[in-house]
């Protein structure tokens, strides 16, 4: 279809050039309407007009077909991305929730097993991160995959702005939760409070995704 569109476009431009050339010659020779040149230029002018009209209609038809195919392809891609986003979101939520919960439990145990004054928060966090290095990398990798899925959906013209906002909010909520688990920081109380806050936000977004 793209090749046909190019042919029609080239024909359209060529017919404009021909129309100008023969039209001018026809106009200039109007004083001798019975001459062969006059009649020939008149004929070529009308032929150019006909080719111009046909090529213009052809371009419009081909462009319409191409646009319909692009729309159909975008709808197909959205259907696939929608399912993949939903599944990835659910699985990543579970991984993030488990990771954050385990980190919080180990943080709490480290506090309980210390004598209070000898508790080293930096050493505790470092130990937790080292222990869960693989889990952290998995969450980071899945988050990157979710980001790419969200971008494809945001760039898809067949997705409504309302639905795009739901996906964007859902991605941002899970991103916040994942970053919270990937890079634990602050105090233990702040960490657990953030866990509950982010977990609730992700849960709400998950329910919104189910309604799409």
PDB file of C-alpha atoms in Angstrom, residues 57-193:
ATOM      1  CA  UNK A  57      -8.838  10.287  -5.428  1.00  0.00           C
ATOM      2  CA  UNK A  58      -6.425   7.361  -5.463  1.00  0.00           C
ATOM      3  CA  UNK A  59      -4.163   8.999  -2.896  1.00  0.00           C
ATOM      4  CA  UNK A  60      -7.121   9.650  -0.623  1.00  0.00           C
ATOM      5  CA  UNK A  61      -8.326   6.064  -0.921  1.00  0.00           C
ATOM      6  CA  UNK A  62      -4.923   4.528  -0.267  1.00  0.00           C
ATOM      7  CA  UNK A  63      -4.237   6.840   2.672  1.00  0.00           C
ATOM      8  CA  UNK A  64      -7.627   5.887   4.095  1.00  0.00           C
ATOM      9  CA  UNK A  65      -6.810   2.175   3.814  1.00  0.00           C
ATOM     10  CA  UNK A  66      -3.391   2.706   5.403  1.00  0.00           C
ATOM     11  CA  UNK A  67      -4.944   4.678   8.258  1.00  0.00           C
ATOM     12  CA  UNK A  68      -7.543   1.964   8.860  1.00  0.00           C
ATOM     13  CA  UNK A  69      -4.803  -0.655   8.987  1.00  0.00           C
ATOM     14  CA  UNK A  70      -2.763   1.443  11.402  1.00  0.00           C
ATOM     15  CA  UNK A  71      -5.797   1.902  13.654  1.00  0.00           C
ATOM     16  CA  UNK A  72      -6.495  -1.837  13.588  1.00  0.00           C
ATOM     17  CA  UNK A  73      -2.842  -2.567  14.400  1.00  0.00           C
ATOM     18  CA  UNK A  74      -2.820  -0.099  17.302  1.00  0.00           C
ATOM     19  CA  UNK A  75      -5.997  -1.642  18.709  1.00  0.00           C
ATOM     20  CA  UNK A  76      -4.429  -5.094  18.430  1.00  0.00           C
ATOM     21  CA  UNK A  77      -1.258  -3.897  20.140  1.00  0.00           C
ATOM     22  CA  UNK A  78      -3.243  -2.272  22.939  1.00  0.00           C
ATOM     23  CA  UNK A  79      -5.178  -5.474  23.569  1.00  0.00           C
ATOM     24  CA  UNK A  80      -1.893  -7.344  23.954  1.00  0.00           C
ATOM     25  CA  UNK A  81      -0.206  -4.610  26.028  1.00  0.00           C
ATOM     26  CA  UNK A  82      -3.255  -4.326  28.269  1.00  0.00           C
ATOM     27  CA  UNK A  83      -3.129  -8.019  29.211  1.00  0.00           C
ATOM     28  CA  UNK A  84       0.648  -7.965  29.662  1.00  0.00           C
ATOM     29  CA  UNK A  85       0.534  -4.808  31.785  1.00  0.00           C
ATOM     30  CA  UNK A  86      -2.147  -6.273  34.056  1.00  0.00           C
ATOM     31  CA  UNK A  87      -0.237  -9.531  34.588  1.00  0.00           C
ATOM     32  CA  UNK A  88       3.136  -7.814  35.040  1.00  0.00           C
ATOM     33  CA  UNK A  89       1.579  -5.364  37.483  1.00  0.00           C
ATOM     34  CA  UNK A  90       0.084  -8.136  39.608  1.00  0.00           C
ATOM     35  CA  UNK A  91       3.281 -10.195  39.707  1.00  0.00           C
ATOM     36  CA  UNK A  92       5.524  -7.202  40.413  1.00  0.00           C
ATOM     37  CA  UNK A  93       3.196  -6.060  43.168  1.00  0.00           C
ATOM     38  CA  UNK A  94       3.530  -9.466  44.829  1.00  0.00           C
ATOM     39  CA  UNK A  95       7.322  -9.474  44.524  1.00  0.00           C
ATOM     40  CA  UNK A  96       7.597  -5.946  45.870  1.00  0.00           C
ATOM     41  CA  UNK A  97       5.228  -6.617  48.737  1.00  0.00           C
ATOM     42  CA  UNK A  98       7.118  -9.762  49.772  1.00  0.00           C
ATOM     43  CA  UNK A  99      10.493  -8.030  49.500  1.00  0.00           C
ATOM     44  CA  UNK A 100       9.418  -5.026  51.524  1.00  0.00           C
ATOM     45  CA  UNK A 101       7.755  -7.221  54.137  1.00  0.00           C
ATOM     46  CA  UNK A 102      10.868  -9.387  54.517  1.00  0.00           C
ATOM     47  CA  UNK A 103      13.076  -6.311  54.785  1.00  0.00           C
ATOM     48  CA  UNK A 104      10.811  -4.866  57.465  1.00  0.00           C
ATOM     49  CA  UNK A 105      10.789  -8.118  59.439  1.00  0.00           C
ATOM     50  CA  UNK A 106      14.591  -8.397  59.315  1.00  0.00           C
ATOM     51  CA  UNK A 107      14.927  -4.748  60.278  1.00  0.00           C
ATOM     52  CA  UNK A 108      12.662  -5.314  63.274  1.00  0.00           C
ATOM     53  CA  UNK A 109      14.603  -8.438  64.327  1.00  0.00           C
ATOM     54  CA  UNK A 110      17.878  -6.515  64.126  1.00  0.00           C
ATOM     55  CA  UNK A 111      16.440  -3.880  66.456  1.00  0.00           C
ATOM     56  CA  UNK A 112      15.103  -6.501  68.877  1.00  0.00           C
ATOM     57  CA  UNK A 113      18.424  -8.342  68.946  1.00  0.00           C
ATOM     58  CA  UNK A 114      20.426  -5.201  69.654  1.00  0.00           C
ATOM     59  CA  UNK A 115      21.055  -3.611  73.004  1.00  0.00           C
ATOM     60  CA  UNK A 116      19.600  -0.330  71.894  1.00  0.00           C
ATOM     61  CA  UNK A 117      22.692   1.846  71.917  1.00  0.00           C
ATOM     62  CA  UNK A 118      24.735  -0.504  69.731  1.00  0.00           C
ATOM     63  CA  UNK A 119      22.153  -0.674  66.911  1.00  0.00           C
ATOM     64  CA  UNK A 120      23.752   0.376  63.628  1.00  0.00           C
ATOM     65  CA  UNK A 121      21.042   1.348  61.125  1.00  0.00           C
ATOM     66  CA  UNK A 122      23.432   1.719  58.195  1.00  0.00           C
ATOM     67  CA  UNK A 123      24.960  -1.704  58.777  1.00  0.00           C
ATOM     68  CA  UNK A 124      21.497  -3.217  59.139  1.00  0.00           C
ATOM     69  CA  UNK A 125      20.255  -1.745  55.862  1.00  0.00           C
ATOM     70  CA  UNK A 126      23.454  -2.766  54.095  1.00  0.00           C
ATOM     71  CA  UNK A 127      23.046  -6.328  55.364  1.00  0.00           C
ATOM     72  CA  UNK A 128      19.403  -6.452  54.255  1.00  0.00           C
ATOM     73  CA  UNK A 129      20.272  -5.173  50.776  1.00  0.00           C
ATOM     74  CA  UNK A 130      23.094  -7.683  50.417  1.00  0.00           C
ATOM     75  CA  UNK A 131      20.877 -10.585  51.503  1.00  0.00           C
ATOM     76  CA  UNK A 132      18.133  -9.632  49.050  1.00  0.00           C
ATOM     77  CA  UNK A 133      20.370  -8.602  46.178  1.00  0.00           C
ATOM     78  CA  UNK A 134      18.726 -11.042  43.727  1.00  0.00           C
ATOM     79  CA  UNK A 135      15.204 -10.070  44.778  1.00  0.00           C
ATOM     80  CA  UNK A 136      16.054  -6.386  44.416  1.00  0.00           C
ATOM     81  CA  UNK A 137      17.441  -6.961  40.919  1.00  0.00           C
ATOM     82  CA  UNK A 138      14.321  -8.920  39.944  1.00  0.00           C
ATOM     83  CA  UNK A 139      12.043  -6.112  41.112  1.00  0.00           C
ATOM     84  CA  UNK A 140      14.166  -3.541  39.281  1.00  0.00           C
ATOM     85  CA  UNK A 141      14.075  -5.581  36.073  1.00  0.00           C
ATOM     86  CA  UNK A 142      10.304  -6.098  36.225  1.00  0.00           C
ATOM     87  CA  UNK A 143       9.786  -2.417  36.984  1.00  0.00           C
ATOM     88  CA  UNK A 144      11.739  -1.523  33.859  1.00  0.00           C
ATOM     89  CA  UNK A 145       9.523  -3.874  31.858  1.00  0.00           C
ATOM     90  CA  UNK A 146       6.411  -2.245  33.299  1.00  0.00           C
ATOM     91  CA  UNK A 147       7.784   1.186  32.387  1.00  0.00           C
ATOM     92  CA  UNK A 148       8.210   0.126  28.765  1.00  0.00           C
ATOM     93  CA  UNK A 149       4.692  -1.306  28.668  1.00  0.00           C
ATOM     94  CA  UNK A 150       3.285   1.917  30.090  1.00  0.00           C
ATOM     95  CA  UNK A 151       5.153   3.965  27.494  1.00  0.00           C
ATOM     96  CA  UNK A 152       3.732   1.866  24.663  1.00  0.00           C
ATOM     97  CA  UNK A 153       0.235   2.394  26.026  1.00  0.00           C
ATOM     98  CA  UNK A 154       0.814   6.127  26.496  1.00  0.00           C
ATOM     99  CA  UNK A 155       2.021   6.379  22.876  1.00  0.00           C
ATOM    100  CA  UNK A 156      -0.965   4.451  21.491  1.00  0.00           C
ATOM    101  CA  UNK A 157      -3.469   6.837  19.883  1.00  0.00           C
ATOM    102  CA  UNK A 158      -6.303   4.319  20.254  1.00  0.00           C
ATOM    103  CA  UNK A 159      -6.216   4.470  24.061  1.00  0.00           C
ATOM    104  CA  UNK A 160      -8.390   7.158  25.618  1.00  0.00           C
ATOM    105  CA  UNK A 161      -6.761   9.879  27.709  1.00  0.00           C
ATOM    106  CA  UNK A 162      -8.851   8.714  30.665  1.00  0.00           C
ATOM    107  CA  UNK A 163      -7.495   5.165  30.439  1.00  0.00           C
ATOM    108  CA  UNK A 164      -3.950   6.419  29.874  1.00  0.00           C
ATOM    109  CA  UNK A 165      -4.192   8.313  33.153  1.00  0.00           C
ATOM    110  CA  UNK A 166      -5.207   5.117  34.966  1.00  0.00           C
ATOM    111  CA  UNK A 167      -2.155   3.298  33.590  1.00  0.00           C
ATOM    112  CA  UNK A 168       0.167   6.192  34.378  1.00  0.00           C
ATOM    113  CA  UNK A 169      -1.081   6.484  37.961  1.00  0.00           C
ATOM    114  CA  UNK A 170      -0.849   2.723  38.430  1.00  0.00           C
ATOM    115  CA  UNK A 171       2.718   2.691  37.132  1.00  0.00           C
ATOM    116  CA  UNK A 172       3.762   5.594  39.355  1.00  0.00           C
ATOM    117  CA  UNK A 173       2.218   3.986  42.449  1.00  0.00           C
ATOM    118  CA  UNK A 174       3.994   0.670  41.878  1.00  0.00           C
ATOM    119  CA  UNK A 175       7.208   2.480  40.969  1.00  0.00           C
ATOM    120  CA  UNK A 176       7.101   4.271  44.328  1.00  0.00           C
ATOM    121  CA  UNK A 177       6.518   0.994  46.142  1.00  0.00           C
ATOM    122  CA  UNK A 178       9.287  -0.773  44.214  1.00  0.00           C
ATOM    123  CA  UNK A 179      11.796   2.023  44.843  1.00  0.00           C
ATOM    124  CA  UNK A 180      10.872   1.885  48.512  1.00  0.00           C
ATOM    125  CA  UNK A 181      11.802  -1.821  48.585  1.00  0.00           C
ATOM    126  CA  UNK A 182      14.849  -1.500  46.312  1.00  0.00           C
ATOM    127  CA  UNK A 183      16.448   1.218  48.406  1.00  0.00           C
ATOM    128  CA  UNK A 184      15.294   0.908  52.037  1.00  0.00           C
ATOM    129  CA  UNK A 185      16.085   4.019  54.051  1.00  0.00           C
ATOM    130  CA  UNK A 186      14.960   6.210  56.936  1.00  0.00           C
ATOM    131  CA  UNK A 187      13.827   4.841  60.249  1.00  0.00           C
ATOM    132  CA  UNK A 188      12.111   1.508  60.792  1.00  0.00           C
ATOM    133  CA  UNK A 189       8.823   3.231  61.643  1.00  0.00           C
ATOM    134  CA  UNK A 190       8.979   5.362  58.515  1.00  0.00           C
ATOM    135  CA  UNK A 191       9.771   2.291  56.431  1.00  0.00           C
ATOM    136  CA  UNK A 192       6.785   0.322  57.704  1.00  0.00           C
ATOM    137  CA  UNK A 193       4.461   3.311  57.375  1.00  0.00           C
TER     138      UNK A 193
END
